[in-house]
Short mmCIF file of C-alpha atoms and ligand atoms in Angstrom, two decimals:
data_model
loop_
_atom_site.label_atom_id
_atom_site.label_comp_id
_atom_site.label_asym_id
_atom_site.label_seq_id
_atom_site.Cartn_x
_atom_site.Cartn_y
_atom_site.Cartn_z
CA MET I 728 107.04 61.61 54.65
CA GLN I 729 106.01 65.09 53.55
CA GLN I 730 104.37 67.23 56.23
CA PRO I 731 100.79 68.31 55.44
CA ALA I 732 100.74 72.01 54.47
CA ARG I 733 100.05 74.42 57.32
CA GLN I 734 96.72 76.13 56.92
CA PHE I 735 96.20 79.78 57.69
CA ALA I 736 92.57 80.56 58.54
CA ASN I 737 90.83 83.92 58.55
CA LEU I 738 89.80 85.44 61.88
CA ILE I 739 86.24 86.73 61.95
CA GLY I 740 84.51 87.78 65.15
CA GLY I 741 87.04 85.89 67.28
CA GLU I 742 86.65 82.60 65.35
CA TRP I 743 89.21 81.05 63.01
CA VAL I 744 87.20 80.49 59.84
CA ARG I 745 88.24 77.78 57.40
CA HIS I 746 86.07 77.62 54.35
CA GLY I 747 86.25 78.22 50.63
CA GLU I 748 89.19 78.17 48.29
CA THR I 749 92.79 78.09 49.40
CA ALA I 750 95.94 79.44 47.80
CA ALA I 751 99.56 78.47 48.33
CA ASP I 752 102.17 80.59 50.11
CA ILE I 753 105.40 79.92 48.18
CA ASN I 754 109.00 80.53 49.21
CA PRO I 755 110.63 82.75 46.52
CA SER I 756 114.07 81.36 47.46
CA ASP I 757 112.88 77.81 46.71
CA THR I 758 109.62 77.48 44.83
CA ARG I 759 109.31 73.82 45.88
CA ASP I 760 108.90 74.96 49.47
CA VAL I 761 105.27 75.70 50.36
CA ILE I 762 104.99 77.59 53.65
CA GLY I 763 101.30 76.83 53.85
CA GLU I 764 97.87 77.28 52.33
CA TYR I 765 95.69 80.21 53.24
CA PHE I 766 91.93 80.49 52.99
CA LYS I 767 90.68 83.13 50.60
CA ALA I 768 87.97 85.22 52.19
CA THR I 769 84.86 86.18 50.20
CA ALA I 770 82.90 89.43 50.09
CA PRO I 771 80.32 88.05 52.61
CA ASP I 772 83.22 87.12 54.94
CA VAL I 773 84.42 90.71 54.78
CA ALA I 774 80.91 91.98 55.57
CA GLN I 775 80.75 89.60 58.54
CA ALA I 776 84.18 90.72 59.76
CA THR I 777 83.16 94.35 59.49
CA ALA I 778 79.96 93.69 61.46
CA ALA I 779 81.96 91.84 64.13
CA ALA I 780 84.40 94.77 64.35
CA ARG I 781 81.47 97.14 64.74
CA ASP I 782 80.07 95.05 67.61
CA ALA I 783 83.48 94.88 69.27
CA PHE I 784 83.90 98.64 68.90
CA ARG I 785 81.14 99.23 71.47
CA ALA I 786 83.16 97.51 74.18
CA TRP I 787 86.70 98.33 73.06
CA SER I 788 86.11 102.06 72.59
CA ARG I 789 84.94 102.23 76.22
CA THR I 790 87.81 100.31 77.79
CA THR I 791 90.27 102.20 79.91
CA THR I 792 93.53 103.26 78.36
CA GLN I 793 95.30 100.93 80.80
CA VAL I 794 93.46 97.91 79.36
CA ARG I 795 94.50 98.95 75.85
CA ALA I 796 98.09 99.60 76.90
CA ASP I 797 98.28 96.20 78.63
CA ALA I 798 97.00 94.38 75.53
CA LEU I 799 99.49 96.15 73.27
CA HIS I 800 102.38 95.57 75.65
CA LYS I 801 101.50 91.88 75.81
CA ALA I 802 101.45 91.63 72.01
CA ALA I 803 104.73 93.57 71.78
CA ALA I 804 106.42 91.28 74.31
CA GLU I 805 105.48 88.21 72.28
CA LEU I 806 106.67 89.76 69.01
CA LEU I 807 109.99 90.68 70.58
CA ALA I 808 110.43 87.28 72.23
CA ARG I 809 109.66 85.41 68.99
CA ARG I 810 111.56 87.70 66.64
CA GLU I 811 114.00 85.05 65.41
CA GLU I 812 111.28 82.49 64.59
CA LEU I 813 108.93 85.05 63.02
CA GLY I 814 111.80 86.79 61.24
CA GLU I 815 112.81 83.50 59.69
CA GLN I 816 109.25 82.79 58.60
CA LEU I 817 109.08 86.28 57.08
CA ALA I 818 112.35 85.73 55.21
CA ARG I 819 111.04 82.37 53.99
CA GLU I 820 107.84 83.73 52.52
CA GLU I 821 108.98 87.18 51.32
CA GLY I 822 112.60 86.61 50.38
CA LYS I 823 114.35 89.23 52.48
CA THR I 824 117.41 87.91 54.32
CA ARG I 825 117.11 86.35 57.78
CA ALA I 826 118.75 89.42 59.35
CA GLU I 827 116.32 91.72 57.51
CA GLY I 828 113.37 89.54 58.58
CA ILE I 829 114.41 89.54 62.23
CA GLY I 830 115.02 93.28 62.06
CA GLU I 831 111.51 93.79 60.74
CA VAL I 832 109.89 91.75 63.53
CA LEU I 833 111.96 93.67 66.06
CA ARG I 834 110.68 96.89 64.52
CA ALA I 835 107.08 95.60 64.69
CA GLY I 836 107.52 94.77 68.40
CA GLN I 837 108.96 98.23 69.10
CA VAL I 838 106.11 99.91 67.23
CA VAL I 839 103.44 98.01 69.15
CA GLN I 840 105.22 98.75 72.43
CA PHE I 841 105.39 102.44 71.55
CA PHE I 842 101.66 102.61 70.85
CA GLY I 843 100.95 100.91 74.18
CA GLY I 844 102.38 104.09 75.71
CA GLU I 845 100.55 106.33 73.24
CA ALA I 846 97.21 104.87 74.42
CA ILE I 847 97.93 106.42 77.82
CA ARG I 848 99.49 109.65 76.55
CA LEU I 849 96.59 110.66 74.27
CA SER I 850 95.57 114.12 75.37
CA GLY I 851 93.03 116.83 74.66
CA GLU I 852 92.97 120.54 75.24
CA ARG I 853 90.96 123.07 77.26
CA LEU I 854 90.65 126.55 75.78
CA PRO I 855 89.14 129.60 77.45
CA ALA I 856 85.94 130.64 75.71
CA VAL I 857 85.48 134.21 74.52
CA ARG I 858 82.10 134.19 76.30
CA PRO I 859 81.75 134.28 80.08
CA GLY I 860 80.79 131.13 81.97
CA VAL I 861 81.64 128.74 79.15
CA ASP I 862 84.44 126.16 78.98
CA ILE I 863 85.67 124.58 75.78
CA ASP I 864 87.02 121.02 75.81
CA ILE I 865 88.71 119.56 72.76
CA THR I 866 88.94 115.78 72.95
CA ARG I 867 89.95 112.96 70.64
CA GLU I 868 87.60 110.00 70.14
CA PRO I 869 88.06 106.73 68.27
CA LEU I 870 86.72 106.65 64.72
CA GLY I 871 85.14 103.19 64.60
CA VAL I 872 86.11 100.31 62.31
CA ILE I 873 89.40 100.75 60.47
CA GLY I 874 90.11 98.83 57.25
CA VAL I 875 93.82 98.05 57.04
CA ILE I 876 95.24 97.04 53.63
CA THR I 877 98.95 96.24 53.38
CA PRO I 878 101.61 95.26 50.81
CA TRP I 879 103.99 92.30 50.90
CA ASN I 880 107.33 94.07 51.31
CA PHE I 881 107.04 94.78 55.07
CA PRO I 882 104.27 92.34 55.98
CA ILE I 883 104.66 92.55 59.76
CA ALA I 884 106.00 96.06 60.37
CA ILE I 885 103.51 97.96 58.21
CA ALA I 886 100.55 95.97 59.55
CA ALA I 887 101.82 96.59 63.10
CA TRP I 888 102.16 100.34 62.60
CA LYS I 889 98.55 100.52 61.41
CA ILE I 890 96.82 98.02 63.73
CA ALA I 891 98.61 99.15 66.91
CA PRO I 892 97.55 102.84 66.80
CA ALA I 893 94.06 101.85 65.65
CA LEU I 894 93.65 99.71 68.79
CA ALA I 895 95.53 102.06 71.10
CA PHE I 896 93.01 104.82 70.46
CA GLY I 897 89.94 102.55 70.83
CA ASN I 898 89.16 101.53 67.25
CA THR I 899 88.63 98.03 65.91
CA VAL I 900 90.19 96.56 62.78
CA VAL I 901 89.50 94.50 59.67
CA PHE I 902 92.89 93.61 58.21
CA LYS I 903 93.51 92.55 54.62
CA PRO I 904 97.17 91.62 54.02
CA SER I 905 98.91 90.99 50.71
CA GLU I 906 98.25 87.67 48.95
CA LEU I 907 102.03 87.02 48.94
CA THR I 908 102.65 87.12 52.70
CA PRO I 909 99.76 85.48 54.56
CA ALA I 910 101.90 83.65 57.14
CA SER I 911 103.40 86.86 58.56
CA ALA I 912 99.96 88.48 58.66
CA TRP I 913 98.41 85.44 60.30
CA SER I 914 101.12 85.32 62.99
CA LEU I 915 100.68 88.99 63.83
CA VAL I 916 96.89 88.64 64.12
CA ASP I 917 97.23 85.48 66.19
CA ILE I 918 99.41 87.43 68.63
CA PHE I 919 96.92 90.32 68.89
CA HIS I 920 94.03 87.82 69.22
CA ARG I 921 95.63 86.27 72.31
CA ALA I 922 96.64 89.59 73.86
CA GLY I 923 93.39 90.35 75.70
CA LEU I 924 91.23 92.08 73.10
CA PRO I 925 87.49 91.43 72.89
CA SER I 926 86.36 89.03 70.12
CA GLY I 927 86.07 90.92 66.85
CA ALA I 928 88.45 93.73 67.79
CA VAL I 929 90.92 92.48 65.16
CA ASN I 930 89.71 90.49 62.15
CA LEU I 931 91.80 88.94 59.40
CA VAL I 932 90.49 88.55 55.85
CA MET I 933 93.05 87.21 53.39
CA GLY I 934 92.63 86.98 49.64
CA ASP I 935 92.67 88.85 46.34
CA GLY I 936 92.79 92.62 46.34
CA ALA I 937 90.05 92.92 43.77
CA VAL I 938 87.64 90.81 45.92
CA VAL I 939 88.59 91.26 49.57
CA GLY I 940 90.15 94.70 49.29
CA ALA I 941 87.25 95.99 47.24
CA ALA I 942 84.67 94.60 49.72
CA LEU I 943 86.55 96.20 52.59
CA THR I 944 85.84 99.71 51.34
CA GLU I 945 82.11 99.07 51.75
CA GLY I 946 81.49 99.01 55.49
CA VAL I 947 84.40 100.54 57.37
CA ASP I 948 84.74 104.08 58.77
CA ALA I 949 88.33 104.63 57.62
CA ILE I 950 90.94 102.94 55.47
CA SER I 951 94.67 102.93 56.03
CA PHE I 952 96.33 101.58 52.89
CA THR I 953 99.94 101.02 51.88
CA GLY I 954 100.72 99.82 48.37
CA SER I 955 101.04 101.03 44.81
CA VAL I 956 99.76 104.36 43.50
CA ALA I 957 97.42 102.58 41.06
CA THR I 958 95.69 100.58 43.82
CA GLY I 959 95.62 103.63 46.09
CA ARG I 960 93.75 105.58 43.41
CA THR I 961 91.20 102.79 42.94
CA ILE I 962 90.57 102.57 46.68
CA ALA I 963 90.34 106.36 47.02
CA LYS I 964 87.66 106.67 44.35
CA ARG I 965 85.44 104.07 45.99
CA ALA I 966 86.09 105.23 49.53
CA LEU I 967 85.40 108.88 48.81
CA GLU I 968 81.94 108.00 47.49
CA ARG I 969 81.18 106.86 51.04
CA MET I 970 83.15 109.73 52.63
CA VAL I 971 85.43 107.22 54.32
CA ARG I 972 88.50 108.72 55.97
CA LEU I 973 91.63 107.80 54.02
CA GLN I 974 95.33 107.38 54.64
CA LEU I 975 97.27 106.19 51.58
CA GLU I 976 101.01 105.49 51.58
CA MET I 977 102.23 104.62 48.11
CA GLY I 978 105.22 104.40 45.80
CA GLY I 979 108.51 106.22 45.53
CA LYS I 980 111.08 107.18 42.87
CA ASN I 981 113.49 108.45 45.44
CA PRO I 982 116.53 110.52 44.55
CA LEU I 983 119.89 110.24 46.27
CA VAL I 984 122.00 113.29 45.37
CA VAL I 985 125.77 112.79 45.60
CA LEU I 986 127.83 115.96 45.40
CA ASP I 987 131.55 116.22 44.59
CA ASP I 988 132.30 117.13 48.20
CA ALA I 989 130.60 114.05 49.69
CA ASP I 990 132.38 111.65 52.01
CA PHE I 991 133.01 109.20 49.18
CA ASP I 992 132.82 105.88 51.03
CA ASN I 993 129.70 106.91 52.89
CA ALA I 994 128.03 108.00 49.64
CA VAL I 995 128.79 104.64 48.02
CA ASN I 996 127.43 102.84 51.10
CA CYS I 997 124.26 104.94 51.07
CA ALA I 998 123.74 104.20 47.36
CA VAL I 999 124.34 100.45 47.58
CA ASN I 1000 122.27 100.07 50.73
CA GLY I 1001 119.44 102.31 49.52
CA ALA I 1002 119.24 100.84 46.04
CA PHE I 1003 119.81 97.11 46.53
CA PHE I 1004 119.26 95.94 50.12
CA GLN I 1005 115.99 94.13 50.65
CA THR I 1006 116.28 93.36 46.93
CA GLY I 1007 115.42 97.01 46.19
CA GLN I 1008 111.85 96.23 47.23
CA ARG I 1009 111.38 99.25 49.47
CA CYS I 1010 109.16 102.24 48.85
CA THR I 1011 112.06 104.29 50.25
CA ALA I 1012 114.69 102.73 47.91
CA SER I 1013 117.17 105.09 46.20
CA SER I 1014 116.25 104.38 42.59
CA ARG I 1015 117.69 107.59 41.12
CA LEU I 1016 121.33 108.32 41.97
CA ILE I 1017 121.93 111.94 40.94
CA VAL I 1018 125.67 112.56 40.82
CA THR I 1019 127.69 115.69 40.04
CA HIS I 1020 130.07 115.29 37.12
CA ASN I 1021 133.48 115.55 38.84
CA ILE I 1022 132.78 112.58 41.10
CA HIS I 1023 130.56 110.68 38.61
CA ASP I 1024 132.99 108.20 37.02
CA ARG I 1025 134.72 107.29 40.27
CA PHE I 1026 131.37 106.89 42.02
CA VAL I 1027 129.90 104.68 39.29
CA ALA I 1028 133.00 102.47 39.31
CA ALA I 1029 132.80 102.04 43.09
CA VAL I 1030 129.05 101.30 43.11
CA ARG I 1031 129.51 98.77 40.28
CA GLU I 1032 132.29 97.02 42.19
CA ARG I 1033 130.20 96.83 45.38
CA MET I 1034 127.01 95.69 43.68
CA GLN I 1035 128.77 93.00 41.69
CA ALA I 1036 130.23 91.62 44.93
CA LEU I 1037 126.80 91.39 46.63
CA LYS I 1038 125.91 87.80 47.51
CA VAL I 1039 122.50 87.12 46.00
CA ASP I 1040 121.17 83.78 47.21
CA HIS I 1041 118.59 81.90 49.30
CA ALA I 1042 117.24 84.32 51.92
CA LEU I 1043 118.00 81.92 54.77
CA LYS I 1044 121.50 80.93 53.66
CA ALA I 1045 124.33 82.24 55.84
CA GLY I 1046 126.20 85.03 54.08
CA THR I 1047 123.36 86.06 51.76
CA GLU I 1048 123.23 89.84 51.42
CA VAL I 1049 120.39 90.10 48.90
CA GLY I 1050 117.53 87.62 48.74
CA PRO I 1051 115.39 86.76 45.72
CA VAL I 1052 112.73 88.91 44.08
CA VAL I 1053 109.36 88.28 45.74
CA ASP I 1054 107.65 86.40 42.89
CA GLU I 1055 107.65 85.66 39.19
CA ARG I 1056 105.43 88.61 38.33
CA GLN I 1057 107.77 91.10 40.00
CA LEU I 1058 110.77 89.41 38.37
CA GLU I 1059 109.13 89.77 34.96
CA LYS I 1060 108.36 93.40 35.70
CA ASN I 1061 112.02 94.03 36.59
CA ARG I 1062 113.14 92.32 33.38
CA ARG I 1063 110.69 94.39 31.34
CA TYR I 1064 112.15 97.59 32.77
CA LEU I 1065 115.69 96.41 31.98
CA GLU I 1066 114.54 96.13 28.34
CA ILE I 1067 112.81 99.51 28.49
CA GLY I 1068 115.98 101.14 29.86
CA ARG I 1069 118.13 99.60 27.14
CA SER I 1070 115.70 100.67 24.44
CA GLU I 1071 115.80 104.21 25.84
CA GLY I 1072 119.58 104.25 25.35
CA ALA I 1073 120.76 103.69 28.94
CA GLN I 1074 123.85 101.54 29.63
CA LEU I 1075 123.13 98.51 31.82
CA THR I 1076 125.47 96.73 34.23
CA GLY I 1077 124.17 93.55 35.91
CA GLY I 1078 120.51 92.57 36.19
CA GLU I 1079 121.06 89.00 34.95
CA LEU I 1080 118.89 86.10 36.09
CA LEU I 1081 120.94 83.96 38.45
CA ALA I 1082 120.82 80.19 38.96
CA ARG I 1083 121.30 79.02 42.54
CA GLU I 1084 121.12 75.62 44.30
CA THR I 1085 117.39 76.06 44.84
CA PRO I 1086 114.87 77.17 42.19
CA GLY I 1087 113.97 80.79 43.02
CA PHE I 1088 113.55 84.26 41.56
CA TYR I 1089 117.17 85.38 41.65
CA GLN I 1090 118.30 88.52 39.92
CA ALA I 1091 121.64 90.33 40.08
CA ALA I 1092 121.57 93.98 41.11
CA ALA I 1093 121.26 96.24 38.05
CA LEU I 1094 122.67 99.71 37.47
CA PHE I 1095 121.78 101.97 34.55
CA THR I 1096 124.20 104.76 33.60
CA GLU I 1097 124.03 107.39 30.85
CA THR I 1098 120.41 108.04 31.75
CA THR I 1099 118.27 111.16 31.69
CA ASN I 1100 115.49 111.96 34.10
CA SER I 1101 112.89 111.86 31.33
CA MET I 1102 113.43 108.14 30.67
CA ARG I 1103 110.67 105.81 31.86
CA ILE I 1104 113.18 103.98 34.07
CA ASN I 1105 113.58 107.25 35.98
CA ARG I 1106 109.90 108.17 36.11
CA GLU I 1107 108.13 104.90 36.97
CA GLU I 1108 108.57 102.85 40.12
CA ILE I 1109 110.19 99.49 39.28
CA PHE I 1110 110.37 98.07 42.82
CA GLY I 1111 113.32 95.75 42.28
CA PRO I 1112 117.13 95.77 42.60
CA VAL I 1113 117.46 98.32 39.81
CA ALA I 1114 118.90 101.85 40.08
CA SER I 1115 119.87 104.57 37.61
CA VAL I 1116 122.63 107.13 37.66
CA ILE I 1117 121.86 110.63 36.36
CA LYS I 1118 124.90 112.87 35.81
CA VAL I 1119 124.41 116.57 36.64
CA ARG I 1120 126.54 119.74 36.54
CA ASP I 1121 126.10 121.04 40.06
CA TYR I 1122 123.93 121.16 43.18
CA GLU I 1123 121.30 123.38 41.55
CA GLU I 1124 120.74 120.96 38.69
CA ALA I 1125 120.77 118.02 41.14
CA LEU I 1126 117.98 119.57 43.22
CA SER I 1127 115.92 120.35 40.15
CA VAL I 1128 116.26 116.74 38.86
CA ALA I 1129 115.54 115.34 42.33
CA ASN I 1130 112.25 117.27 42.44
CA ASP I 1131 111.29 116.52 38.84
CA THR I 1132 109.06 113.53 39.66
CA ASP I 1133 105.40 112.83 40.36
CA LEU I 1134 106.37 111.05 43.58
CA GLY I 1135 107.80 112.46 46.80
CA LEU I 1136 108.47 109.91 49.53
CA THR I 1137 112.14 110.27 50.51
CA ALA I 1138 115.01 112.36 49.14
CA GLY I 1139 118.64 111.98 50.18
CA ILE I 1140 121.81 113.98 49.78
CA CYS I 1141 125.43 113.11 50.48
CA THR I 1142 127.54 116.22 50.98
CA THR I 1143 129.90 117.81 53.50
CA SER I 1144 128.52 121.25 52.65
CA LEU I 1145 126.26 122.48 55.42
CA LYS I 1146 124.92 125.11 53.05
CA HIS I 1147 123.79 122.56 50.46
CA ALA I 1148 122.50 120.12 53.08
CA ARG I 1149 120.31 122.80 54.70
CA HIS I 1150 119.12 124.09 51.34
CA PHE I 1151 118.22 120.54 50.27
CA GLN I 1152 116.41 119.90 53.54
CA ALA I 1153 114.29 123.00 52.95
CA ASN I 1154 113.68 122.53 49.22
CA ALA I 1155 113.45 118.80 48.50
CA GLN I 1156 109.81 118.00 47.67
CA ALA I 1157 109.58 114.86 49.79
CA GLY I 1158 108.04 113.79 53.06
CA LEU I 1159 111.40 112.55 54.38
CA VAL I 1160 114.82 114.08 53.83
CA MET I 1161 118.00 112.14 54.53
CA VAL I 1162 121.37 113.87 54.84
CA ASN I 1163 124.40 111.53 54.65
CA VAL I 1164 122.25 108.50 55.56
CA PRO I 1165 120.48 106.06 53.22
CA THR I 1166 117.04 107.04 51.88
CA ALA I 1167 115.64 103.88 53.50
CA GLY I 1168 115.80 103.11 57.23
CA LEU I 1169 113.52 104.96 59.61
CA ASP I 1170 112.82 105.29 63.31
CA TYR I 1171 109.50 104.12 64.73
CA HIS I 1172 108.60 107.09 66.91
CA VAL I 1173 108.51 109.79 64.24
CA PRO I 1174 106.03 110.63 61.48
CA PHE I 1175 106.37 108.79 58.19
CA GLY I 1176 104.88 109.69 54.82
CA GLY I 1177 105.42 111.45 51.53
CA ARG I 1178 104.22 114.21 49.26
CA LYS I 1179 102.71 114.42 45.77
CA ALA I 1180 101.38 111.04 44.54
CA SER I 1181 103.34 109.12 47.21
CA SER I 1182 100.91 109.89 50.02
CA TYR I 1183 97.42 111.05 50.75
CA GLY I 1184 96.03 111.91 54.16
CA PRO I 1185 97.64 112.32 57.57
CA ARG I 1186 101.04 110.90 58.48
CA GLU I 1187 101.61 107.44 59.96
CA GLN I 1188 103.58 106.60 63.13
CA GLY I 1189 104.76 108.46 66.18
CA SER I 1190 102.38 110.67 68.10
CA TYR I 1191 101.22 112.01 64.70
CA ALA I 1192 99.32 108.74 64.13
CA ALA I 1193 96.51 110.09 66.34
CA GLU I 1194 95.61 112.53 63.54
CA PHE I 1195 94.27 109.66 61.46
CA TYR I 1196 93.04 107.21 64.09
CA THR I 1197 91.02 109.66 66.18
CA VAL I 1198 88.35 112.24 65.49
CA ILE I 1199 88.24 115.56 67.28
CA LYS I 1200 85.24 116.69 69.32
CA THR I 1201 84.86 120.30 70.47
CA ALA I 1202 82.52 120.69 73.44
CA TYR I 1203 81.17 124.00 74.84
CA ILE I 1204 80.12 123.62 78.47
CA SER I 1205 78.24 126.08 80.61
CA ALA I 1206 77.65 124.93 84.15
P1 LIG N 51 99.59 96.66 45.60
O1 LIG N 51 99.03 98.01 45.42
O2 LIG N 51 99.57 95.73 44.45
O3 LIG N 51 98.82 95.90 46.79
C1 LIG N 51 98.73 96.43 48.09
C2 LIG N 51 97.53 95.83 48.78
O4 LIG N 51 96.34 96.28 48.13
C3 LIG N 51 97.50 94.30 48.74
O5 LIG N 51 97.00 93.81 49.95
C4 LIG N 51 96.52 94.04 47.61
O6 LIG N 51 95.88 92.78 47.69
C5 LIG N 51 95.53 95.16 47.83
N1 LIG N 51 94.71 95.47 46.65
C6 LIG N 51 94.99 95.23 45.34
N2 LIG N 51 93.97 95.65 44.56
C7 LIG N 51 93.03 96.17 45.38
C8 LIG N 51 91.76 96.79 45.17
N3 LIG N 51 91.26 96.94 43.95
N4 LIG N 51 91.08 97.23 46.25
C9 LIG N 51 91.59 97.11 47.49
N5 LIG N 51 92.78 96.52 47.75
C10 LIG N 51 93.50 96.06 46.71
O7 LIG N 51 101.08 96.84 46.16
P2 LIG N 51 102.15 95.70 46.48
O8 LIG N 51 102.68 95.16 45.19
O9 LIG N 51 101.62 94.76 47.48
O10 LIG N 51 103.30 96.57 47.21
C11 LIG N 51 104.25 97.32 46.53
C12 LIG N 51 103.87 98.78 46.50
O11 LIG N 51 103.70 99.26 47.84
C13 LIG N 51 104.96 99.65 45.91
O12 LIG N 51 104.37 100.62 45.07
C14 LIG N 51 105.59 100.32 47.12
O13 LIG N 51 106.23 101.54 46.86
C15 LIG N 51 104.41 100.48 48.00
N6 LIG N 51 104.81 100.66 49.40
C16 LIG N 51 104.67 101.89 49.96
C17 LIG N 51 105.07 102.12 51.27
C18 LIG N 51 104.89 103.46 51.90
O14 LIG N 51 104.84 103.52 53.12
N7 LIG N 51 104.79 104.54 51.16
C19 LIG N 51 105.63 101.08 52.01
C20 LIG N 51 105.76 99.83 51.40
C21 LIG N 51 105.34 99.63 50.10
#
């Protein structure tokens, strides 16, 4: 007998709320497999969640840092202990491989643990006044209610690296996850809910971006958003009308420069990993491979060989290296860009739709060669297992092509030349620079974010997260 579908409820003011329409959470590796049904929140639900978060803020912002650290450490311990189960669930609903799913839950646990410590480490400053008999104290205070809006591609890690610092510094949260990954979001919130927070400190409102996301901008004090540039712009316009503090992390069109003097095998690994792992669905993916002409043909041949050998299959099948595309819409978008690239005159290898034992959104990795940086495939984010090679004369041209983009999240270079590596580090117009390592793959204790249209507002993660999640007060005191 078929099991009844699991239901994922919204969390509002400490109560699991089950009302209204539901939508299905589908496994992209096997579209017959329904992970569950989630309740779609309405605009009044969002208003209620925001009011509950505001109530909870009164208590939570006054708790000791030890209470906050304990709650975060408890949540982190559960995430770490359940990483296999939650990683598998993540792989089932998003399509990344089991290993990638487990790795992401591990990362989420580490992030939450780190911010448990940050709650205690938050410091201020005392400056001598220029006037006699006056002290100046500079302190950081919580902001209030934080609206957290996240994408589907890292449904646990990104939510964790926003919710954990928000709570660590005494804020409360209304969290709106992506429509495509409600189970991961629900599990994370369930863990926080049972970790010793007051009712209403974390609220979950699932549903459509245009309804729930839009309503969220109405009542909160700050919004931390990760997603596409187009959605970021829409949110920014509305939020700025209310003078809401904003942190937007958006798309990438990240270059990986490969110079003639690179360690060849490492460069090929960096390219294949950066372009195709996690099905290319990473904001930090290497979508533009900028290669100097002497190494170009050999490099393209080696990348082609590696990508054609990648095992694309069910995310939970042993041996799978690349899972399916997240849904039909993204698959269609990828296919559209393959057509666009061909019509622009680029040469395509791979990219075919693949049939597997289970019905899913399987696509072979795709590589465009003979491309120029002005082609749409090199200017617009595709967000799938699709990369382009751009042939250049020398390092100078490579740097100029790397920087010729509206986006600026990560930029990588593979070279054994210290001179070029240091010059690239100083001159790449990106928030993150990677030398001889893939453009994707980051540590959890350091700042993360981009430049140009990739990012807006203060950095996420590490001790830098306090810039966004706290507000500074300067006090002059004369005894
Ligand atoms: P998206 O912009 O479509 O959606 C992101 C979130 O915004 C979802 O929760 C969605 O429901 C919500 N949303 C949609 N319309 C909204 C509206 N009008 N108001 C408020 N919220 C709304 O992005 P996606 O497809 O989920 O994710 C892929 C994108 O995310 C890519 O562009 C990728 O580069 C980017 N991304 C960036 C980073 C980073 O840190 N820079 C990390 C991961 C993903």
